[in-house]
CSV table of C-alpha atoms and ligand atoms in Angstrom, one decimal:
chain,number,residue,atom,x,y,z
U,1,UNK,CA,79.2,-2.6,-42.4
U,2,UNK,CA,79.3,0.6,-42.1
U,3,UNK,CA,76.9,2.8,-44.2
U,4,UNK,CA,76.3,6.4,-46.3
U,5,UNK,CA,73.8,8.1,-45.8
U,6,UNK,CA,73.1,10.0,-48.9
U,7,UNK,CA,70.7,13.2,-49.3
U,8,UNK,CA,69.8,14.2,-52.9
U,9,UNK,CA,68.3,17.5,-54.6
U,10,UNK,CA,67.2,17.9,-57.6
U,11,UNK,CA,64.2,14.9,-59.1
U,12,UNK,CA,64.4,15.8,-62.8
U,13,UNK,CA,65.5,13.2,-65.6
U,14,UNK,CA,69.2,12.9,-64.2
U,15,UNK,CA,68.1,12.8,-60.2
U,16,UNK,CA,66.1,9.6,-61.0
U,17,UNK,CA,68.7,7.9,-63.1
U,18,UNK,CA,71.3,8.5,-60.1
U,19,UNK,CA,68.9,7.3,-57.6
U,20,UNK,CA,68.2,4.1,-60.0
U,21,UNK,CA,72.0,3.9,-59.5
U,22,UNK,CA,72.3,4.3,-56.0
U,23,UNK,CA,69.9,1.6,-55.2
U,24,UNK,CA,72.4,-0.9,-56.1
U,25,UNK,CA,74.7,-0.1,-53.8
U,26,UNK,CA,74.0,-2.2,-51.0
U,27,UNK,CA,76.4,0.4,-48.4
U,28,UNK,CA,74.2,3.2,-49.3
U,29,UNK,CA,70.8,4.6,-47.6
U,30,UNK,CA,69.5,7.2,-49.6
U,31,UNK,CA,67.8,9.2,-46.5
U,32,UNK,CA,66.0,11.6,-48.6
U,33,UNK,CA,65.4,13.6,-51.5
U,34,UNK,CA,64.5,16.9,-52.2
U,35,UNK,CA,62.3,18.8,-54.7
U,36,UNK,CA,59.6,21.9,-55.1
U,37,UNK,CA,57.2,19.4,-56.6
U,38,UNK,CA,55.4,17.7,-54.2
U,39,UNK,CA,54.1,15.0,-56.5
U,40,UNK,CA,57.5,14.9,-57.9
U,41,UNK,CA,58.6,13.8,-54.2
U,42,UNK,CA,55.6,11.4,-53.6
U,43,UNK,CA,56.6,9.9,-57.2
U,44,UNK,CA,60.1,9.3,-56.2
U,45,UNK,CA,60.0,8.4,-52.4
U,46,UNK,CA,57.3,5.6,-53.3
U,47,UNK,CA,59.9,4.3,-56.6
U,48,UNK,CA,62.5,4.5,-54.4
U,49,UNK,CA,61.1,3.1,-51.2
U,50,UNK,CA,62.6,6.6,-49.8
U,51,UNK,CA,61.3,7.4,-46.5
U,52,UNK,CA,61.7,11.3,-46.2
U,53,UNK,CA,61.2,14.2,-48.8
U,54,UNK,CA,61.5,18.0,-48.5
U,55,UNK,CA,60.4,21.0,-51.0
U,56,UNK,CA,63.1,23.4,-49.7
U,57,UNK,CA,67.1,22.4,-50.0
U,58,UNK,CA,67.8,24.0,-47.1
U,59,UNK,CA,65.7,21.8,-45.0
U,60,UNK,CA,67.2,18.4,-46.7
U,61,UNK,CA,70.8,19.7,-45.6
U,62,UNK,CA,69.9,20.8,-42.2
U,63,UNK,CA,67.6,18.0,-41.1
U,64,UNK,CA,68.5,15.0,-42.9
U,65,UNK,CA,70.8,13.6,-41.1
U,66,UNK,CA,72.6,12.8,-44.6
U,67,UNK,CA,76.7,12.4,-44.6
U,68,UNK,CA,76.6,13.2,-48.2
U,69,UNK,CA,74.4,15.6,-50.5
U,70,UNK,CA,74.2,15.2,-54.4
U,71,UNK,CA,73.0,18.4,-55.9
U,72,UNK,CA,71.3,17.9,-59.6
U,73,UNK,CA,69.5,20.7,-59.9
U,74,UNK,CA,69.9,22.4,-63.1
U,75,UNK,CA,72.6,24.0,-63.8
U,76,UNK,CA,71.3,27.7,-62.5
U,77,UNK,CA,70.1,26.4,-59.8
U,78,UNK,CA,73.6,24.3,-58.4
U,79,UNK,CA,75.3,27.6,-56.1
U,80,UNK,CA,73.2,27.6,-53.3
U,81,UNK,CA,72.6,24.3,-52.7
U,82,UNK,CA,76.3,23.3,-53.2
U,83,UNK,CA,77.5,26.7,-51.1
U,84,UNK,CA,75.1,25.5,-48.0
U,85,UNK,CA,75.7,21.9,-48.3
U,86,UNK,CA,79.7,22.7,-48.0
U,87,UNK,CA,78.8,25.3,-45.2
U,88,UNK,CA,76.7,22.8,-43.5
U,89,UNK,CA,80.1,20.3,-43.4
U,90,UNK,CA,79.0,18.1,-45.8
U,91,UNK,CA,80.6,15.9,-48.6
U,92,UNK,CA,79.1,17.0,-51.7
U,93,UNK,CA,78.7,15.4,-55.3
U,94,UNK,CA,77.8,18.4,-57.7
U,95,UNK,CA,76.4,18.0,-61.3
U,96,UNK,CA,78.0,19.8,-63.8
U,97,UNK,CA,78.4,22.3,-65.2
U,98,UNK,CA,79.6,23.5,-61.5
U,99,UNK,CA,78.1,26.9,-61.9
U,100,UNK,CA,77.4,29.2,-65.2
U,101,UNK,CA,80.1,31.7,-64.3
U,102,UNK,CA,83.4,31.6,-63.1
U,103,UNK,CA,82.6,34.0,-60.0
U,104,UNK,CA,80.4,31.1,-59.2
U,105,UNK,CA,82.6,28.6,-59.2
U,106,UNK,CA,85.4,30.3,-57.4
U,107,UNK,CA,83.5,31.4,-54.5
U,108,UNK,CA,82.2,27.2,-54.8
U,109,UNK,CA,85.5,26.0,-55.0
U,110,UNK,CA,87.2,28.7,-51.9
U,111,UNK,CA,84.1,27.0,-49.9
U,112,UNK,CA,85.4,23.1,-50.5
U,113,UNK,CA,89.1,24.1,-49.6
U,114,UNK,CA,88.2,25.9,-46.7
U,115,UNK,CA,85.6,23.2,-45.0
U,116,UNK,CA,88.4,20.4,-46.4
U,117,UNK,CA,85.0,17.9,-46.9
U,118,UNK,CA,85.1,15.4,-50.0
U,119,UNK,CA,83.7,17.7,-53.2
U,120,UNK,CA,83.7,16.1,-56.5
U,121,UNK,CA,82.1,17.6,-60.1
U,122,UNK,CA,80.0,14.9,-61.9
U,123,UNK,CA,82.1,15.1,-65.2
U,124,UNK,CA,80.7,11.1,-66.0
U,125,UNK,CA,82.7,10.6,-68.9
U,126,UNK,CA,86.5,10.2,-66.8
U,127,UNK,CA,84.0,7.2,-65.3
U,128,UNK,CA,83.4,5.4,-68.5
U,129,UNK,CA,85.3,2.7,-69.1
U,130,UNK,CA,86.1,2.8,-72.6
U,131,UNK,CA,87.3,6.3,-71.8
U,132,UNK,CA,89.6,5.4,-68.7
U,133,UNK,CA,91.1,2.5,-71.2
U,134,UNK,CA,91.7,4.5,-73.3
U,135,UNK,CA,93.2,7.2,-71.2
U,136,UNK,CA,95.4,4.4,-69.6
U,137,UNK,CA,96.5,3.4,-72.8
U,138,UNK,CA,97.6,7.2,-73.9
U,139,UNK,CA,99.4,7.6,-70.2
U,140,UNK,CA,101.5,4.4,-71.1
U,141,UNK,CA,102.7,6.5,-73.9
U,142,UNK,CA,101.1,4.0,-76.4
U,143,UNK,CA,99.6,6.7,-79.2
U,144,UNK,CA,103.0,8.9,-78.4
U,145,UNK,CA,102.5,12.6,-78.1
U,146,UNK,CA,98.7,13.7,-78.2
U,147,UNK,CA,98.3,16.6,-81.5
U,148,UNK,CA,94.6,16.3,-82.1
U,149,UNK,CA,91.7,15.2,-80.4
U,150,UNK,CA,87.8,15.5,-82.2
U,151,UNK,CA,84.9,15.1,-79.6
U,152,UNK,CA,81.9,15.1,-80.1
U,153,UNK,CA,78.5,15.0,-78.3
U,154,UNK,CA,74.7,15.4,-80.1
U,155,UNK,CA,71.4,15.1,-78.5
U,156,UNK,CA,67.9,14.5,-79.5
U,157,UNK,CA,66.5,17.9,-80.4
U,158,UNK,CA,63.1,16.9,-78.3
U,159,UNK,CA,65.4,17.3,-74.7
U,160,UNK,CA,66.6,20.7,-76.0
U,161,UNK,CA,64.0,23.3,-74.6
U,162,UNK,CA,64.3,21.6,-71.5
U,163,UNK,CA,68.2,20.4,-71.1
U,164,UNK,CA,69.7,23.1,-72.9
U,165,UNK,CA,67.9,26.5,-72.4
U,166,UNK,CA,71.1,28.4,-70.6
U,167,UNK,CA,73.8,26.4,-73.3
U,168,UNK,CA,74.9,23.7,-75.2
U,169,UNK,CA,78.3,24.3,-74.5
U,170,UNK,CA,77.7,24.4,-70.8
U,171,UNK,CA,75.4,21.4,-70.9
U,172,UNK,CA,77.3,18.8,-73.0
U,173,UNK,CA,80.1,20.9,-74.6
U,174,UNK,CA,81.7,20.9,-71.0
U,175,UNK,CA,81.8,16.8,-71.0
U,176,UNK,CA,84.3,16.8,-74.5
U,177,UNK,CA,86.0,19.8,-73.3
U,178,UNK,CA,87.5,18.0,-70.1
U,179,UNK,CA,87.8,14.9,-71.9
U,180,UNK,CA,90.3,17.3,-74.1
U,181,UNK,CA,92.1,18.6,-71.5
U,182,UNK,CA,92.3,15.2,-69.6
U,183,UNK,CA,93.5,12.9,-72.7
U,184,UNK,CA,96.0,16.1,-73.8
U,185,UNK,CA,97.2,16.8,-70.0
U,186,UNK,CA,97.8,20.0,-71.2
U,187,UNK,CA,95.9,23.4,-70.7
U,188,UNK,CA,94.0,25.4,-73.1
U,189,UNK,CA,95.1,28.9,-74.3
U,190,UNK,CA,93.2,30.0,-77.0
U,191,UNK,CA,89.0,29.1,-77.9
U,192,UNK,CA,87.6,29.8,-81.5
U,193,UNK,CA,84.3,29.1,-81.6
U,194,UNK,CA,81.4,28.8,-84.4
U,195,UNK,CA,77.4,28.7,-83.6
U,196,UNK,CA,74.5,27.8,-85.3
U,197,UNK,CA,70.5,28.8,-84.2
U,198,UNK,CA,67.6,26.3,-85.5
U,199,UNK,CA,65.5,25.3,-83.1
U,200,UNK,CA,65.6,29.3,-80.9
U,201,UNK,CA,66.5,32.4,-82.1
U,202,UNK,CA,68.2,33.2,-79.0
U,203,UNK,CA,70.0,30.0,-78.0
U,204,UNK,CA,72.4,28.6,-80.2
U,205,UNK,CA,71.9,24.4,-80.5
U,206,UNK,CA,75.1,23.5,-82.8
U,207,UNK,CA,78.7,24.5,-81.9
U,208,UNK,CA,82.2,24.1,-82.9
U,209,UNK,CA,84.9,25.3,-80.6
U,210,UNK,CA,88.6,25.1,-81.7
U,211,UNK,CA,91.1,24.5,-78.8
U,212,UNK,CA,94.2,25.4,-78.9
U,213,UNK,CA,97.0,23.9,-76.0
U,214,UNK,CA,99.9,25.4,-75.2
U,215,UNK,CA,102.7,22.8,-76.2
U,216,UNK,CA,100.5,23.2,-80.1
U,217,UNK,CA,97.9,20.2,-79.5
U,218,UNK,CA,94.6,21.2,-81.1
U,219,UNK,CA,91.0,19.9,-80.4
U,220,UNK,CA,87.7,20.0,-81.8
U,221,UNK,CA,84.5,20.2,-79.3
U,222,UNK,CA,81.7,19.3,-81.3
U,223,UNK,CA,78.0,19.8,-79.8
U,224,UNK,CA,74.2,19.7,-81.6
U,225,UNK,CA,71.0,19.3,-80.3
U,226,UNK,CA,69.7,18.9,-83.7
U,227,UNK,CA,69.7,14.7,-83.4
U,228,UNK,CA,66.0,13.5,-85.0
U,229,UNK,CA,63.9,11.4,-82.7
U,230,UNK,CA,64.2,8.8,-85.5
U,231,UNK,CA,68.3,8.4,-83.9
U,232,UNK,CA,68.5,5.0,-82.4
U,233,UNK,CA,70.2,6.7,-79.3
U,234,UNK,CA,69.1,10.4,-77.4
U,235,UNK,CA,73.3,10.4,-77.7
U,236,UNK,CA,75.3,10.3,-80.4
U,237,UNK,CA,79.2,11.0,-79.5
U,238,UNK,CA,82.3,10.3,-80.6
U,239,UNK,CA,86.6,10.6,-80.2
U,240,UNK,CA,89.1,10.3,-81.9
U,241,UNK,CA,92.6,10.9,-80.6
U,242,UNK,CA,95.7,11.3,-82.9
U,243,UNK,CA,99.1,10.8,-81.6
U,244,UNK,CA,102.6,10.9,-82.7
U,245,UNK,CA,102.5,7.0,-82.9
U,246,UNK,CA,99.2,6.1,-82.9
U,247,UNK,CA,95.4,6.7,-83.7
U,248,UNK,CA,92.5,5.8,-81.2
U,249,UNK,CA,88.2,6.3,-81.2
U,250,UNK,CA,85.1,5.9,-79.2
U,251,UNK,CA,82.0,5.2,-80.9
U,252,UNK,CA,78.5,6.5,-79.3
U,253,UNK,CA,76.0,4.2,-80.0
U,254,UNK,CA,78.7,1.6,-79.6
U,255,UNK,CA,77.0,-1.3,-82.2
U,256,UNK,CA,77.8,-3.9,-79.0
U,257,UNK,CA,74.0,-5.1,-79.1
U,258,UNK,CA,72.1,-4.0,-82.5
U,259,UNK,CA,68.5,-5.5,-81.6
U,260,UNK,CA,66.4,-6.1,-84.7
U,261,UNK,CA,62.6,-7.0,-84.6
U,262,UNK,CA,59.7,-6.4,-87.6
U,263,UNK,CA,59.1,-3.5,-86.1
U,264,UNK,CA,62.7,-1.5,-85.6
U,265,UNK,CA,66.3,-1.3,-85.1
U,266,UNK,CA,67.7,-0.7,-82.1
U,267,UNK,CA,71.3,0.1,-80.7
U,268,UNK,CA,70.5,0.3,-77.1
U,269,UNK,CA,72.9,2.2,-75.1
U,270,UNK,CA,75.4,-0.5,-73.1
U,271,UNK,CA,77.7,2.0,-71.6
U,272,UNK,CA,76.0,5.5,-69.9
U,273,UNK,CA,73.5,4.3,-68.1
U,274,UNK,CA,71.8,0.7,-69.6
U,275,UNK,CA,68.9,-0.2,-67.1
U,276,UNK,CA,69.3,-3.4,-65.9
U,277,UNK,CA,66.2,-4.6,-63.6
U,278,UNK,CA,65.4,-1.7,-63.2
U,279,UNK,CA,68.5,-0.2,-62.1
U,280,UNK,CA,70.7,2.0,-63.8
U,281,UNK,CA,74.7,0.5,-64.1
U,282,UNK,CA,77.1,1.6,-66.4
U,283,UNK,CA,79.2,5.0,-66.1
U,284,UNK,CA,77.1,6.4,-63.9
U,285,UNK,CA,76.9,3.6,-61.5
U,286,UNK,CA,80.6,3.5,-61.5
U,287,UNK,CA,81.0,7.6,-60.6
U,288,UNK,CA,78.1,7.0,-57.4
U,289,UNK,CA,80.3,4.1,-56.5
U,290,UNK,CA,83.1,5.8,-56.8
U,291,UNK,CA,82.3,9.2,-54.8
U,292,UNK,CA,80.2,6.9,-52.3
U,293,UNK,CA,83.3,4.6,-51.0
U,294,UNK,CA,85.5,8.2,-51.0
U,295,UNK,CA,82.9,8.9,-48.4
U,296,UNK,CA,82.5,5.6,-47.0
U,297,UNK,CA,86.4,5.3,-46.6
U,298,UNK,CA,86.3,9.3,-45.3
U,299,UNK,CA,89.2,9.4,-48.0
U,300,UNK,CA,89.4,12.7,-50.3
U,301,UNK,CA,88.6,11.7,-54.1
U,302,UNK,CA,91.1,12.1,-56.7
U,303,UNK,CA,89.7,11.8,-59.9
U,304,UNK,CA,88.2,15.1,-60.5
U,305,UNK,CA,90.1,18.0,-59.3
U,306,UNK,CA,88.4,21.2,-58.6
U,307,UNK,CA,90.8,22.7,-61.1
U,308,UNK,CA,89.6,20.5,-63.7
U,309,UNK,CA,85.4,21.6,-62.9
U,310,UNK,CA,86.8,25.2,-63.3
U,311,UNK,CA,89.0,25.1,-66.5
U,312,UNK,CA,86.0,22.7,-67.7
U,313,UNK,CA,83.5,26.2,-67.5
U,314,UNK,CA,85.9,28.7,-68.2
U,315,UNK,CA,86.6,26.9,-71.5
U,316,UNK,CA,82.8,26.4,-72.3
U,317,UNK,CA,82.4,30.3,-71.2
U,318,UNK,CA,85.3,31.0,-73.9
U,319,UNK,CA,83.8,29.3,-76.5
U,320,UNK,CA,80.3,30.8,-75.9
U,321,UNK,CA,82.0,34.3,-76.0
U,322,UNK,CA,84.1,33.3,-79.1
U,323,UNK,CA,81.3,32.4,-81.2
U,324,UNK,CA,79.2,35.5,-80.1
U,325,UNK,CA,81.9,38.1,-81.1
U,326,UNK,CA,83.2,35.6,-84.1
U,327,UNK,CA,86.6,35.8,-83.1
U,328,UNK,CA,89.7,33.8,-81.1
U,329,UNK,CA,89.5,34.2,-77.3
U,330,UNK,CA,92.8,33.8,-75.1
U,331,UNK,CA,93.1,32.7,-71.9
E,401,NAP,N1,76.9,14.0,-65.6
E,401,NAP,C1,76.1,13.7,-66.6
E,401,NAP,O1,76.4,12.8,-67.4
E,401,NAP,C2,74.8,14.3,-66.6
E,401,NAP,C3,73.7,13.8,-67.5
E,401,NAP,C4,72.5,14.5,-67.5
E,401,NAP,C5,72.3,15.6,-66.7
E,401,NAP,N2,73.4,16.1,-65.9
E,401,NAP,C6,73.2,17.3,-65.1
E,401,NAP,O2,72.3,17.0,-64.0
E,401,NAP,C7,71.7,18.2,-63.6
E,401,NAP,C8,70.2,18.0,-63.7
E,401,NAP,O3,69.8,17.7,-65.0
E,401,NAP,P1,68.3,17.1,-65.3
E,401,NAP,O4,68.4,16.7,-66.7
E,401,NAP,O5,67.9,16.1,-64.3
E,401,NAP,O6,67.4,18.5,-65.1
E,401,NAP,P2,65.9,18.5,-64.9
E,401,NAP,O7,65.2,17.3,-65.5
E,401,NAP,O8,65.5,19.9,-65.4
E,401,NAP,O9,65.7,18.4,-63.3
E,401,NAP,C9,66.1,19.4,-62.4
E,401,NAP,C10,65.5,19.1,-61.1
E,401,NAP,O10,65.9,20.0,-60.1
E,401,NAP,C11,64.8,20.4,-59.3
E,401,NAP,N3,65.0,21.7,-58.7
E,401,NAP,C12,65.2,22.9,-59.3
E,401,NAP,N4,65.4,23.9,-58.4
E,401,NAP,C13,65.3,23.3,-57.2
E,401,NAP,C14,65.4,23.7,-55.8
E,401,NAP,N5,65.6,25.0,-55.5
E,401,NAP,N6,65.2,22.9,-54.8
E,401,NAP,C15,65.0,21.5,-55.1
E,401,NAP,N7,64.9,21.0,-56.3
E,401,NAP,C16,65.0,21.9,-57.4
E,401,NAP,C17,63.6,20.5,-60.3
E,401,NAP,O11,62.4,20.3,-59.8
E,401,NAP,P3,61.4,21.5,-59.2
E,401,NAP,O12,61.6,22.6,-60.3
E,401,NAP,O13,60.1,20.9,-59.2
E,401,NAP,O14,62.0,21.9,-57.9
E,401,NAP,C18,63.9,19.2,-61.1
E,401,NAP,O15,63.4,18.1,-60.5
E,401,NAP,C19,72.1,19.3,-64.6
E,401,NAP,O16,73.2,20.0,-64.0
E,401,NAP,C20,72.7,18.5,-65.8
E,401,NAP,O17,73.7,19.2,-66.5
E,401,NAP,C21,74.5,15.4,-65.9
């Protein structure tokens, strides 16, 4: 069998969970890994029974021998890696947001086209399968013309310092924002946005974006980190789609598997990423799988165009900008 070798960068929260992923694909040798921490590397490499680890990036992409790089930095810290992995010839895997501004992601995305390699933007929610049902159901024209869509996507306030600092509507607004655009197939033209500051002065941790399409479908991008640690899930997200014909949701905690002992309730998550012996499945298992047989197969991937990572941060930007000046931005 033939097999990927697979370099990673980035061992925060989200580089662990994709490596727990990894690990169950059986085609897959993750060759090494890549962090400034030192102990973070040691940590991982022995978890991971990882044989090789590197503090700079640019040594992982130039020595590694790896077919593919995943970068999962955070999101300042995604251009260079991304820009010398695709320079280096490289398929890449990038987390999103792609880059915080759109000069960014331009000169990412002019890179990709012109060394033709298989780039893909992780936006994990196209890879969850109540959302691809439902997105098969509104292609078969069951809900009839798409008018309104609400998404929404809260987070324990406890991850915000860390997971949030640049923006909310960067971090997680971005995921409900391309879940618009992909359930409406339709582009955005005008972004009114509304913010609210508890937790910092200086970074906003509740929004409301308004989206406006241009054949009139409106959306609602919903986003707080304001979710108490008492919440059964670090999530909480929901959408609801109205169409012509027919109405259709998604429920975050989905109440699949409420546990109940003397001492709690519990709704564990059963769809992002539920560990499983250890190993993470779910929607993110299904996106690593997915970008890792495009690279297997040497075939380009066609679920996540680099259009749709752009409109994805423009949109976010838009909103960001909207709700600073407290007025509707075209686009
Ligand atoms: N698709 C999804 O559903 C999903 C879910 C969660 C997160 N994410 C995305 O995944 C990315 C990572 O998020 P996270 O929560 O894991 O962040 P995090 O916990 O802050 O981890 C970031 C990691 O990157 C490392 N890093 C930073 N600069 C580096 C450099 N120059 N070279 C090597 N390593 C470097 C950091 O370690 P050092 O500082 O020690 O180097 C740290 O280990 C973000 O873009 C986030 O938006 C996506």
């Amino acid at each position: 069998m033939d097999r990927v070798r697979i370099g990673l960068i980035g061992l925060g929260r989200w580089g662990d969970v994709q490596l727990s992923a990894l690990s169950t694909l059986p085609y897959v040798d993750v060759v090494a890994v890549c962090s400034r921490s030192e102990e973070r590397c040691r940590q991982i490499c022995k978890k991971y029974g990882i044989k090789k680890y590197y503090l700079d990036f640019q040594e992982i992409i130039q020595n590694a021998e790896a077919r593919a790089i995943i970068v999962s930095t955070e999101p300042e810290r995604h251009v260079q890696p991304i820009l010398l992995a695709l320079e280096a010839g490289k398929d890449v895997l990038a987390e999103k947001p792609l880059a915080l501004t759109l000069k960014e992601v331009d000169r990412i995305i002019q890179k990709a086209r012109e060394k033709e390699v298989i780039f893909m933007v992780a936006h994990t929610l196209r890879f969850d399968i109540r959302y691809e049902l439902l997105k098969e159901r509104i292609k078969k024209g069951e809900l009839g013309k798409i008018v309104s869509i609400y998404s929404r996507r809260n987070v324990w306030k406890g991850l915000f310092e860390q997971h949030a600092k640049h923006t909310p509507m960067l971090e997680t607004g971005i995921h409900e924002i391309d879940l618009c655009r992909w359930y409406m197939e339709d582009e955005v033209i005008k972004v009114y946005a509304r913010k609210v500051n508890v937790l910092d002065p200086k970074i906003a941790d509740t929004y409301w974006a308004v989206l406006t399409f241009s054949r009139g479908g409106i959306a609602v991008v919903e986003t707080s980190w304001l979710l108490p640690d008492g919440a059964p899930t670090e999530l909480n997200s929901t959408v609801e789609v109205i169409g012509s014909r027919g109405v259709a949701s998604i429920e975050s905690p989905a109440m699949g598997m409420p546990i109940w002992t003397e001492k709690r309730s519990e709704y564990p998550d059963i769809f992002f990423w539920p560990v499983i012996n250890g190993h993470a499945r779910g929607t993110v298992h299904r996106m690593l799988e997915y970008f890792t047989c495009c690279v297997l197969k040497g075939e380009s991937q066609k679920r996540v165009c680099l259009e749709d990572a752009r409109e994805s941060v423009k949109i976010a930007l838009a909103a960001v900008e909207s709700a600073e000046k407290e007025r509707e931005i075209s686009l």
